[in-house]
Amino acid sequence: MAPLSTRFTELVGIEHPIVQDGMGPFRTSKLAAAVSEAGGLGTVSIPGMTIEYEEGKRVLREHIDETVALTDKPFAVNVPVGVDDEGKMLHISEALISAVIEARAESDKIRDQLRVLTTSAGYPGEFRDRIRESGLIHMCKVGSTRQAERAAAAGADVIIASGYEMGGHTHKNPVHTFVLAANVCEVVDIPVLVSGGVRDGRGLAAAMCFGAAGIAMGTRFIATEENTDWHPNYRQRIIDAREGDDGVVPGVYAPARVMVNRGTAELMEVIEKGSMTLDELTVHKDELLKRAQIDGDMEHGFVAAGQVASGIREIVRIAEFVPAMADEAARTLTGLASTATADSAIS
Ligand SMILES: Cc1cc2nc3c(=O)[nH]c(=O)nc-3n(C[C@H](O)[C@H](O)[C@H](O)COP(=O)(O)O)c2cc1C
């Protein structure tokens, strides 16, 4: 029996309240399938925000097809929803959300399994109705309590409260996980997942103490045996990371947390000199991300990762790790309850 069933696991129909969150522009189909197979919820990521629209839709569909070929369990897709200067949703975000909705409409197997769309980096505004009508569960990732309240009021089904220490694109205004988790759980009554800095069952237990219904992780899942699509140097860099190795630099659509290296220094020089147009710079940053993930260049590539990397010491097997993490959280919570009871009996 699953050790930790929550409102979230019941809503989505999974065993453990553990989500592998989106990690675009990287291929995460194998990761997503492995996490879902292990009883959590895996997420297929976008192929990039600078990709040509039709090509973006094609690649995303290929990743969805790969995931359903590897598992029969539920999974999610993540699409960041940037807005343009007039506040309209970016065309690439619209195209990728449409690709998700079309994939579900075209295949019963995809519709059964692709149950969740996680939007991040903004709220999908008028697209919200299309998401709901398609039957998708809508998870909305936020970095502040105000955003959480607005997303819940606009009809989101689940909130991911992601603190500033998270890997990849983070938030303009830093609110850290410990503060954000407590604040968000207090103000919304839909299920909340805590994200940013979680790596084991103790983190899941802590999230549940705040009132959350689960957690979402990115960095922890990079350093896994099943993550064979990424260059091995990337996984090793996570294992080697120490406190202070990370920093926040201007990312593709928001500030991004990466490992500080020669690539980040060179990028800051380019920005200071103004030697690239904004569009060129955006494409360049997307290329730097792929240089790390595909070519394994840890010196010049963008190695997106969270502060939690400093506590990750080994490459784990997802098939064992996910159930063990849920079990550790359940034991931690039970252990704390019995210690508290024993202490109050003594005093
Ligand atoms: C390599 C990498 C790429 C990421 N790309 C995305 C993305 O495409 N969309 C998104 O919403 N979040 C992205 N994130 C953030 C994760 O979804 C997640 O919120 C974050 O990793 C949680 O914090 P943690 O790294 O401490 O576990 C990325 C994170 C990493 C490490």
mmCIF file of N, CA, C and O in Angstrom, residues 244-324:
data_model
loop_
_atom_site.group_PDB
_atom_site.id
_atom_site.type_symbol
_atom_site.label_atom_id
_atom_site.label_comp_id
_atom_site.label_asym_id
_atom_site.label_seq_id
_atom_site.Cartn_x
_atom_site.Cartn_y
_atom_site.Cartn_z
ATOM 1 N N GLY A 244 27.451 27.318 -2.653
ATOM 2 C CA GLY A 244 28.140 28.482 -3.197
ATOM 3 C C GLY A 244 28.551 28.328 -4.653
ATOM 4 O O GLY A 244 29.036 29.278 -5.266
ATOM 5 N N ASP A 245 28.362 27.131 -5.225
ATOM 6 C CA ASP A 245 28.735 26.933 -6.635
ATOM 7 C C ASP A 245 27.724 27.557 -7.595
ATOM 8 O O ASP A 245 28.012 27.735 -8.772
ATOM 9 N N ASP A 246 26.534 27.823 -7.104
ATOM 10 C CA ASP A 246 25.463 28.311 -7.993
ATOM 11 C C ASP A 246 25.355 29.836 -7.950
ATOM 12 O O ASP A 246 25.860 30.485 -7.039
ATOM 13 N N GLY A 247 24.673 30.352 -8.969
ATOM 14 C CA GLY A 247 24.395 31.784 -9.010
ATOM 15 C C GLY A 247 23.191 32.021 -9.902
ATOM 16 O O GLY A 247 22.746 31.107 -10.602
ATOM 17 N N VAL A 248 22.662 33.254 -9.868
ATOM 18 C CA VAL A 248 21.498 33.579 -10.708
ATOM 19 C C VAL A 248 21.944 34.540 -11.798
ATOM 20 O O VAL A 248 22.561 35.568 -11.517
ATOM 21 N N VAL A 249 21.662 34.178 -13.059
ATOM 22 C CA VAL A 249 22.039 35.015 -14.209
ATOM 23 C C VAL A 249 20.777 35.300 -15.032
ATOM 24 O O VAL A 249 19.780 34.603 -14.880
ATOM 25 N N PRO A 250 20.828 36.337 -15.899
ATOM 26 C CA PRO A 250 19.653 36.580 -16.739
ATOM 27 C C PRO A 250 19.429 35.373 -17.656
ATOM 28 O O PRO A 250 20.309 34.992 -18.406
ATOM 29 N N GLY A 251 18.257 34.740 -17.552
ATOM 30 C CA GLY A 251 17.975 33.535 -18.328
ATOM 31 C C GLY A 251 17.228 33.862 -19.613
ATOM 32 O O GLY A 251 17.230 34.999 -20.081
ATOM 33 N N VAL A 252 16.555 32.844 -20.170
ATOM 34 C CA VAL A 252 15.876 33.019 -21.454
ATOM 35 C C VAL A 252 14.606 33.857 -21.283
ATOM 36 O O VAL A 252 14.320 34.738 -22.066
ATOM 37 N N TYR A 253 13.827 33.567 -20.207
ATOM 38 C CA TYR A 253 12.613 34.359 -20.001
ATOM 39 C C TYR A 253 12.465 34.855 -18.563
ATOM 40 O O TYR A 253 11.445 35.430 -18.211
ATOM 41 N N ALA A 254 13.475 34.630 -17.730
ATOM 42 C CA ALA A 254 13.475 35.092 -16.334
ATOM 43 C C ALA A 254 14.882 34.842 -15.799
ATOM 44 O O ALA A 254 15.698 34.229 -16.494
ATOM 45 N N PRO A 255 15.175 35.289 -14.569
ATOM 46 C CA PRO A 255 16.492 34.936 -14.013
ATOM 47 C C PRO A 255 16.609 33.412 -13.897
ATOM 48 O O PRO A 255 15.622 32.743 -13.609
ATOM 49 N N ALA A 256 17.813 32.894 -14.125
ATOM 50 C CA ALA A 256 17.984 31.434 -14.079
ATOM 51 C C ALA A 256 19.097 31.066 -13.102
ATOM 52 O O ALA A 256 20.146 31.708 -13.075
ATOM 53 N N ARG A 257 18.830 30.000 -12.309
ATOM 54 C CA ARG A 257 19.871 29.525 -11.379
ATOM 55 C C ARG A 257 20.694 28.440 -12.072
ATOM 56 O O ARG A 257 20.148 27.433 -12.529
ATOM 57 N N VAL A 258 21.988 28.708 -12.153
ATOM 58 C CA VAL A 258 22.913 27.788 -12.834
ATOM 59 C C VAL A 258 24.180 27.654 -11.991
ATOM 60 O O VAL A 258 24.368 28.408 -11.033
ATOM 61 N N MET A 259 25.037 26.720 -12.368
ATOM 62 C CA MET A 259 26.352 26.625 -11.753
ATOM 63 C C MET A 259 27.235 27.718 -12.361
ATOM 64 O O MET A 259 27.310 27.833 -13.590
ATOM 65 N N VAL A 260 27.877 28.487 -11.500
ATOM 66 C CA VAL A 260 28.724 29.571 -12.002
ATOM 67 C C VAL A 260 29.968 28.953 -12.667
ATOM 68 O O VAL A 260 30.596 28.058 -12.099
ATOM 69 N N ASN A 261 30.280 29.399 -13.888
ATOM 70 C CA ASN A 261 31.456 28.873 -14.610
ATOM 71 C C ASN A 261 31.946 29.924 -15.613
ATOM 72 O O ASN A 261 31.457 31.068 -15.610
ATOM 73 N N ARG A 262 32.860 29.525 -16.504
ATOM 74 C CA ARG A 262 33.358 30.500 -17.484
ATOM 75 C C ARG A 262 32.239 30.992 -18.394
ATOM 76 O O ARG A 262 32.210 32.141 -18.810
ATOM 77 N N GLY A 263 31.306 30.091 -18.684
ATOM 78 C CA GLY A 263 30.176 30.448 -19.552
ATOM 79 C C GLY A 263 29.335 31.576 -18.962
ATOM 80 O O GLY A 263 28.916 32.496 -19.677
ATOM 81 N N THR A 264 29.106 31.549 -17.645
ATOM 82 C CA THR A 264 28.288 32.608 -17.034
ATOM 83 C C THR A 264 29.054 33.929 -17.038
ATOM 84 O O THR A 264 28.481 34.989 -17.268
ATOM 85 N N ALA A 265 30.393 33.852 -16.819
ATOM 86 C CA ALA A 265 31.207 35.082 -16.843
ATOM 87 C C ALA A 265 31.185 35.689 -18.242
ATOM 88 O O ALA A 265 31.023 36.906 -18.418
ATOM 89 N N GLU A 266 31.341 34.813 -19.262
ATOM 90 C CA GLU A 266 31.349 35.303 -20.654
ATOM 91 C C GLU A 266 29.996 35.921 -21.013
ATOM 92 O O GLU A 266 29.934 36.943 -21.685
ATOM 93 N N LEU A 267 28.931 35.292 -20.529
ATOM 94 C CA LEU A 267 27.596 35.830 -20.829
ATOM 95 C C LEU A 267 27.438 37.232 -20.239
ATOM 96 O O LEU A 267 26.940 38.153 -20.899
ATOM 97 N N MET A 268 27.899 37.414 -18.987
ATOM 98 C CA MET A 268 27.770 38.723 -18.352
ATOM 99 C C MET A 268 28.562 39.776 -19.133
ATOM 100 O O MET A 268 28.128 40.917 -19.276
ATOM 101 N N GLU A 269 29.728 39.359 -19.677
ATOM 102 C CA GLU A 269 30.525 40.288 -20.512
ATOM 103 C C GLU A 269 29.753 40.708 -21.752
ATOM 104 O O GLU A 269 29.692 41.900 -22.102
ATOM 105 N N VAL A 270 29.142 39.715 -22.423
ATOM 106 C CA VAL A 270 28.372 40.001 -23.642
ATOM 107 C C VAL A 270 27.241 40.976 -23.316
ATOM 108 O O VAL A 270 26.990 41.942 -24.054
ATOM 109 N N ILE A 271 26.578 40.756 -22.181
ATOM 110 C CA ILE A 271 25.458 41.627 -21.801
ATOM 111 C C ILE A 271 25.972 43.047 -21.529
ATOM 112 O O ILE A 271 25.400 44.028 -22.002
ATOM 113 N N GLU A 272 27.079 43.132 -20.778
ATOM 114 C CA GLU A 272 27.633 44.457 -20.456
ATOM 115 C C GLU A 272 28.049 45.230 -21.708
ATOM 116 O O GLU A 272 27.793 46.417 -21.841
ATOM 117 N N LYS A 273 28.692 44.512 -22.635
ATOM 118 C CA LYS A 273 29.170 45.161 -23.867
ATOM 119 C C LYS A 273 28.027 45.492 -24.807
ATOM 120 O O LYS A 273 28.177 46.315 -25.711
ATOM 121 N N GLY A 274 26.897 44.808 -24.653
ATOM 122 C CA GLY A 274 25.758 45.005 -25.557
ATOM 123 C C GLY A 274 26.078 44.532 -26.966
ATOM 124 O O GLY A 274 25.583 45.088 -27.950
ATOM 125 N N SER A 275 26.923 43.471 -27.066
ATOM 126 C CA SER A 275 27.362 43.031 -28.391
ATOM 127 C C SER A 275 26.363 42.109 -29.094
ATOM 128 O O SER A 275 26.617 41.677 -30.214
ATOM 129 N N MET A 276 25.256 41.800 -28.464
ATOM 130 C CA MET A 276 24.224 40.985 -29.140
ATOM 131 C C MET A 276 22.879 41.674 -28.977
ATOM 132 O O MET A 276 22.630 42.310 -27.943
ATOM 133 N N THR A 277 22.002 41.515 -29.971
ATOM 134 C CA THR A 277 20.639 42.045 -29.817
ATOM 135 C C THR A 277 19.919 41.148 -28.809
ATOM 136 O O THR A 277 20.376 40.032 -28.513
ATOM 137 N N LEU A 278 18.768 41.597 -28.333
ATOM 138 C CA LEU A 278 18.019 40.818 -27.340
ATOM 139 C C LEU A 278 17.651 39.440 -27.895
ATOM 140 O O LEU A 278 17.788 38.420 -27.201
ATOM 141 N N ASP A 279 17.220 39.411 -29.168
ATOM 142 C CA ASP A 279 16.834 38.131 -29.788
ATOM 143 C C ASP A 279 18.033 37.203 -29.916
ATOM 144 O O ASP A 279 17.948 36.008 -29.613
ATOM 145 N N GLU A 280 19.171 37.784 -30.343
ATOM 146 C CA GLU A 280 20.384 36.957 -30.484
ATOM 147 C C GLU A 280 20.794 36.381 -29.124
ATOM 148 O O GLU A 280 21.168 35.223 -29.008
ATOM 149 N N LEU A 281 20.673 37.216 -28.115
ATOM 150 C CA LEU A 281 21.067 36.812 -26.763
ATOM 151 C C LEU A 281 20.187 35.659 -26.267
ATOM 152 O O LEU A 281 20.678 34.700 -25.667
ATOM 153 N N THR A 282 18.894 35.752 -26.545
ATOM 154 C CA THR A 282 17.962 34.716 -26.105
ATOM 155 C C THR A 282 18.303 33.381 -26.760
ATOM 156 O O THR A 282 18.374 32.346 -26.084
ATOM 157 N N VAL A 283 18.556 33.411 -28.071
ATOM 158 C CA VAL A 283 18.904 32.175 -28.787
ATOM 159 C C VAL A 283 20.235 31.640 -28.244
ATOM 160 O O VAL A 283 20.401 30.433 -28.006
ATOM 161 N N HIS A 284 21.175 32.543 -27.995
ATOM 162 C CA HIS A 284 22.493 32.168 -27.475
ATOM 163 C C HIS A 284 22.355 31.439 -26.129
ATOM 164 O O HIS A 284 22.999 30.413 -25.892
ATOM 165 N N LYS A 285 21.472 31.938 -25.258
ATOM 166 C CA LYS A 285 21.295 31.312 -23.936
ATOM 167 C C LYS A 285 20.714 29.911 -24.076
ATOM 168 O O LYS A 285 21.131 28.982 -23.382
ATOM 169 N N ASP A 286 19.756 29.763 -24.997
ATOM 170 C CA ASP A 286 19.175 28.432 -25.228
ATOM 171 C C ASP A 286 20.270 27.471 -25.721
ATOM 172 O O ASP A 286 20.321 26.309 -25.323
ATOM 173 N N GLU A 287 21.172 28.002 -26.577
ATOM 174 C CA GLU A 287 22.275 27.162 -27.087
ATOM 175 C C GLU A 287 23.229 26.764 -25.961
ATOM 176 O O GLU A 287 23.715 25.643 -25.903
ATOM 177 N N LEU A 288 23.467 27.714 -25.039
ATOM 178 C CA LEU A 288 24.370 27.414 -23.918
ATOM 179 C C LEU A 288 23.801 26.303 -23.035
ATOM 180 O O LEU A 288 24.533 25.470 -22.499
ATOM 181 N N LEU A 289 22.456 26.297 -22.887
ATOM 182 C CA LEU A 289 21.810 25.243 -22.094
ATOM 183 C C LEU A 289 22.053 23.881 -22.753
ATOM 184 O O LEU A 289 22.431 22.911 -22.094
ATOM 185 N N LYS A 290 21.868 23.841 -24.082
ATOM 186 C CA LYS A 290 22.045 22.565 -24.800
ATOM 187 C C LYS A 290 23.512 22.139 -24.809
ATOM 188 O O LYS A 290 23.815 20.950 -24.791
ATOM 189 N N ARG A 291 24.407 23.106 -24.811
ATOM 190 C CA ARG A 291 25.850 22.806 -24.804
ATOM 191 C C ARG A 291 26.216 22.020 -23.528
ATOM 192 O O ARG A 291 27.074 21.147 -23.553
ATOM 193 N N ALA A 292 25.564 22.346 -22.443
ATOM 194 C CA ALA A 292 25.827 21.616 -21.194
ATOM 195 C C ALA A 292 25.162 20.246 -21.234
ATOM 196 O O ALA A 292 25.786 19.233 -20.944
ATOM 197 N N GLN A 293 23.899 20.215 -21.635
ATOM 198 C CA GLN A 293 23.136 18.975 -21.509
ATOM 199 C C GLN A 293 23.500 17.951 -22.585
ATOM 200 O O GLN A 293 23.572 16.763 -22.307
ATOM 201 N N ILE A 294 23.729 18.419 -23.802
ATOM 202 C CA ILE A 294 23.988 17.468 -24.893
ATOM 203 C C ILE A 294 25.495 17.220 -25.058
ATOM 204 O O ILE A 294 25.946 16.094 -25.145
ATOM 205 N N ASP A 295 26.292 18.311 -25.065
ATOM 206 C CA ASP A 295 27.744 18.155 -25.297
ATOM 207 C C ASP A 295 28.518 17.882 -24.010
ATOM 208 O O ASP A 295 29.693 17.526 -24.056
ATOM 209 N N GLY A 296 27.890 18.116 -22.864
ATOM 210 C CA GLY A 296 28.581 17.859 -21.597
ATOM 211 C C GLY A 296 29.631 18.903 -21.253
ATOM 212 O O GLY A 296 30.545 18.650 -20.470
ATOM 213 N N ASP A 297 29.515 20.106 -21.860
ATOM 214 C CA ASP A 297 30.502 21.166 -21.591
ATOM 215 C C ASP A 297 30.131 21.904 -20.295
ATOM 216 O O ASP A 297 29.283 22.799 -20.286
ATOM 217 N N MET A 298 30.801 21.519 -19.218
ATOM 218 C CA MET A 298 30.486 22.079 -17.895
ATOM 219 C C MET A 298 31.208 23.398 -17.646
ATOM 220 O O MET A 298 30.980 24.058 -16.644
ATOM 221 N N GLU A 299 32.100 23.774 -18.546
ATOM 222 C CA GLU A 299 32.873 25.000 -18.380
ATOM 223 C C GLU A 299 32.223 26.185 -19.073
ATOM 224 O O GLU A 299 32.167 27.292 -18.544
ATOM 225 N N HIS A 300 31.695 25.924 -20.295
ATOM 226 C CA HIS A 300 31.139 27.030 -21.082
ATOM 227 C C HIS A 300 29.635 26.944 -21.230
ATOM 228 O O HIS A 300 28.996 27.905 -21.656
ATOM 229 N N GLY A 301 29.052 25.784 -20.937
ATOM 230 C CA GLY A 301 27.593 25.637 -21.071
ATOM 231 C C GLY A 301 26.866 26.218 -19.868
ATOM 232 O O GLY A 301 27.493 26.554 -18.855
ATOM 233 N N PHE A 302 25.545 26.336 -19.997
ATOM 234 C CA PHE A 302 24.695 26.752 -18.868
ATOM 235 C C PHE A 302 24.279 25.495 -18.121
ATOM 236 O O PHE A 302 23.481 24.709 -18.626
ATOM 237 N N VAL A 303 24.804 25.306 -16.908
ATOM 238 C CA VAL A 303 24.470 24.109 -16.143
ATOM 239 C C VAL A 303 23.368 24.482 -15.156
ATOM 240 O O VAL A 303 23.627 24.816 -13.997
ATOM 241 N N ALA A 304 22.134 24.442 -15.630
ATOM 242 C CA ALA A 304 21.009 24.824 -14.766
ATOM 243 C C ALA A 304 20.864 23.793 -13.649
ATOM 244 O O ALA A 304 20.824 22.590 -13.910
ATOM 245 N N ALA A 305 20.813 24.262 -12.413
ATOM 246 C CA ALA A 305 20.675 23.357 -11.260
ATOM 247 C C ALA A 305 20.324 24.186 -10.029
ATOM 248 O O ALA A 305 20.657 25.364 -9.936
ATOM 249 N N GLY A 306 19.662 23.536 -9.081
ATOM 250 C CA GLY A 306 19.252 24.231 -7.854
ATOM 251 C C GLY A 306 20.300 24.134 -6.763
ATOM 252 O O GLY A 306 21.235 23.330 -6.846
ATOM 253 N N GLN A 307 20.120 24.953 -5.709
ATOM 254 C CA GLN A 307 21.066 24.941 -4.578
ATOM 255 C C GLN A 307 21.117 23.568 -3.913
ATOM 256 O O GLN A 307 22.105 23.202 -3.295
ATOM 257 N N VAL A 308 20.033 22.811 -4.071
ATOM 258 C CA VAL A 308 19.943 21.490 -3.452
ATOM 259 C C VAL A 308 21.024 20.542 -3.972
ATOM 260 O O VAL A 308 21.353 19.553 -3.319
ATOM 261 N N ALA A 309 21.636 20.867 -5.120
ATOM 262 C CA ALA A 309 22.711 20.020 -5.654
ATOM 263 C C ALA A 309 23.815 19.842 -4.610
ATOM 264 O O ALA A 309 24.463 18.800 -4.550
ATOM 265 N N SER A 310 24.004 20.863 -3.765
ATOM 266 C CA SER A 310 25.073 20.800 -2.750
ATOM 267 C C SER A 310 24.870 19.644 -1.765
ATOM 268 O O SER A 310 25.819 19.250 -1.079
ATOM 269 N N GLY A 311 23.665 19.093 -1.698
ATOM 270 C CA GLY A 311 23.403 17.990 -0.762
ATOM 271 C C GLY A 311 23.188 16.655 -1.461
ATOM 272 O O GLY A 311 22.884 15.653 -0.805
ATOM 273 N N ILE A 312 23.330 16.647 -2.781
ATOM 274 C CA ILE A 312 23.109 15.400 -3.538
ATOM 275 C C ILE A 312 24.457 14.731 -3.768
ATOM 276 O O ILE A 312 25.348 15.317 -4.376
ATOM 277 N N ARG A 313 24.629 13.527 -3.276
ATOM 278 C CA ARG A 313 25.945 12.886 -3.285
ATOM 279 C C ARG A 313 26.025 11.643 -4.158
ATOM 280 O O ARG A 313 27.089 11.112 -4.403
ATOM 281 N N GLU A 314 24.865 11.117 -4.563
ATOM 282 C CA GLU A 314 24.947 9.889 -5.363
ATOM 283 C C GLU A 314 23.898 9.820 -6.456
ATOM 284 O O GLU A 314 22.857 10.480 -6.368
ATOM 285 N N ILE A 315 24.242 9.035 -7.466
ATOM 286 C CA ILE A 315 23.292 8.787 -8.546
ATOM 287 C C ILE A 315 22.374 7.664 -8.074
ATOM 288 O O ILE A 315 22.847 6.611 -7.640
ATOM 289 N N VAL A 316 21.077 7.927 -8.101
ATOM 290 C CA VAL A 316 20.136 6.929 -7.579
ATOM 291 C C VAL A 316 19.338 6.303 -8.727
ATOM 292 O O VAL A 316 19.281 6.845 -9.829
ATOM 293 N N ARG A 317 18.710 5.184 -8.420
ATOM 294 C CA ARG A 317 17.818 4.527 -9.383
ATOM 295 C C ARG A 317 16.395 4.928 -9.046
ATOM 296 O O ARG A 317 15.921 4.667 -7.928
ATOM 297 N N ILE A 318 15.735 5.589 -10.002
ATOM 298 C CA ILE A 318 14.401 6.139 -9.751
ATOM 299 C C ILE A 318 13.423 5.068 -9.270
ATOM 300 O O ILE A 318 12.631 5.295 -8.362
ATOM 301 N N ALA A 319 13.521 3.876 -9.890
ATOM 302 C CA ALA A 319 12.582 2.788 -9.557
ATOM 303 C C ALA A 319 12.611 2.484 -8.057
ATOM 304 O O ALA A 319 11.579 2.138 -7.469
ATOM 305 N N GLU A 320 13.780 2.627 -7.435
ATOM 306 C CA GLU A 320 13.867 2.371 -5.991
ATOM 307 C C GLU A 320 13.721 3.662 -5.194
ATOM 308 O O GLU A 320 13.145 3.678 -4.111
ATOM 309 N N PHE A 321 14.266 4.739 -5.748
ATOM 310 C CA PHE A 321 14.331 5.997 -4.998
ATOM 311 C C PHE A 321 12.936 6.564 -4.673
ATOM 312 O O PHE A 321 12.682 7.003 -3.537
ATOM 313 N N VAL A 322 12.026 6.579 -5.653
ATOM 314 C CA VAL A 322 10.722 7.240 -5.442
ATOM 315 C C VAL A 322 9.922 6.557 -4.312
ATOM 316 O O VAL A 322 9.498 7.227 -3.355
ATOM 317 N N PRO A 323 9.725 5.212 -4.380
ATOM 318 C CA PRO A 323 9.004 4.597 -3.262
ATOM 319 C C PRO A 323 9.742 4.738 -1.927
ATOM 320 O O PRO A 323 9.115 4.934 -0.877
ATOM 321 N N ALA A 324 11.092 4.677 -1.967
ATOM 322 C CA ALA A 324 11.859 4.799 -0.712
ATOM 323 C C ALA A 324 11.701 6.199 -0.118
ATOM 324 O O ALA A 324 11.654 6.381 1.099
#
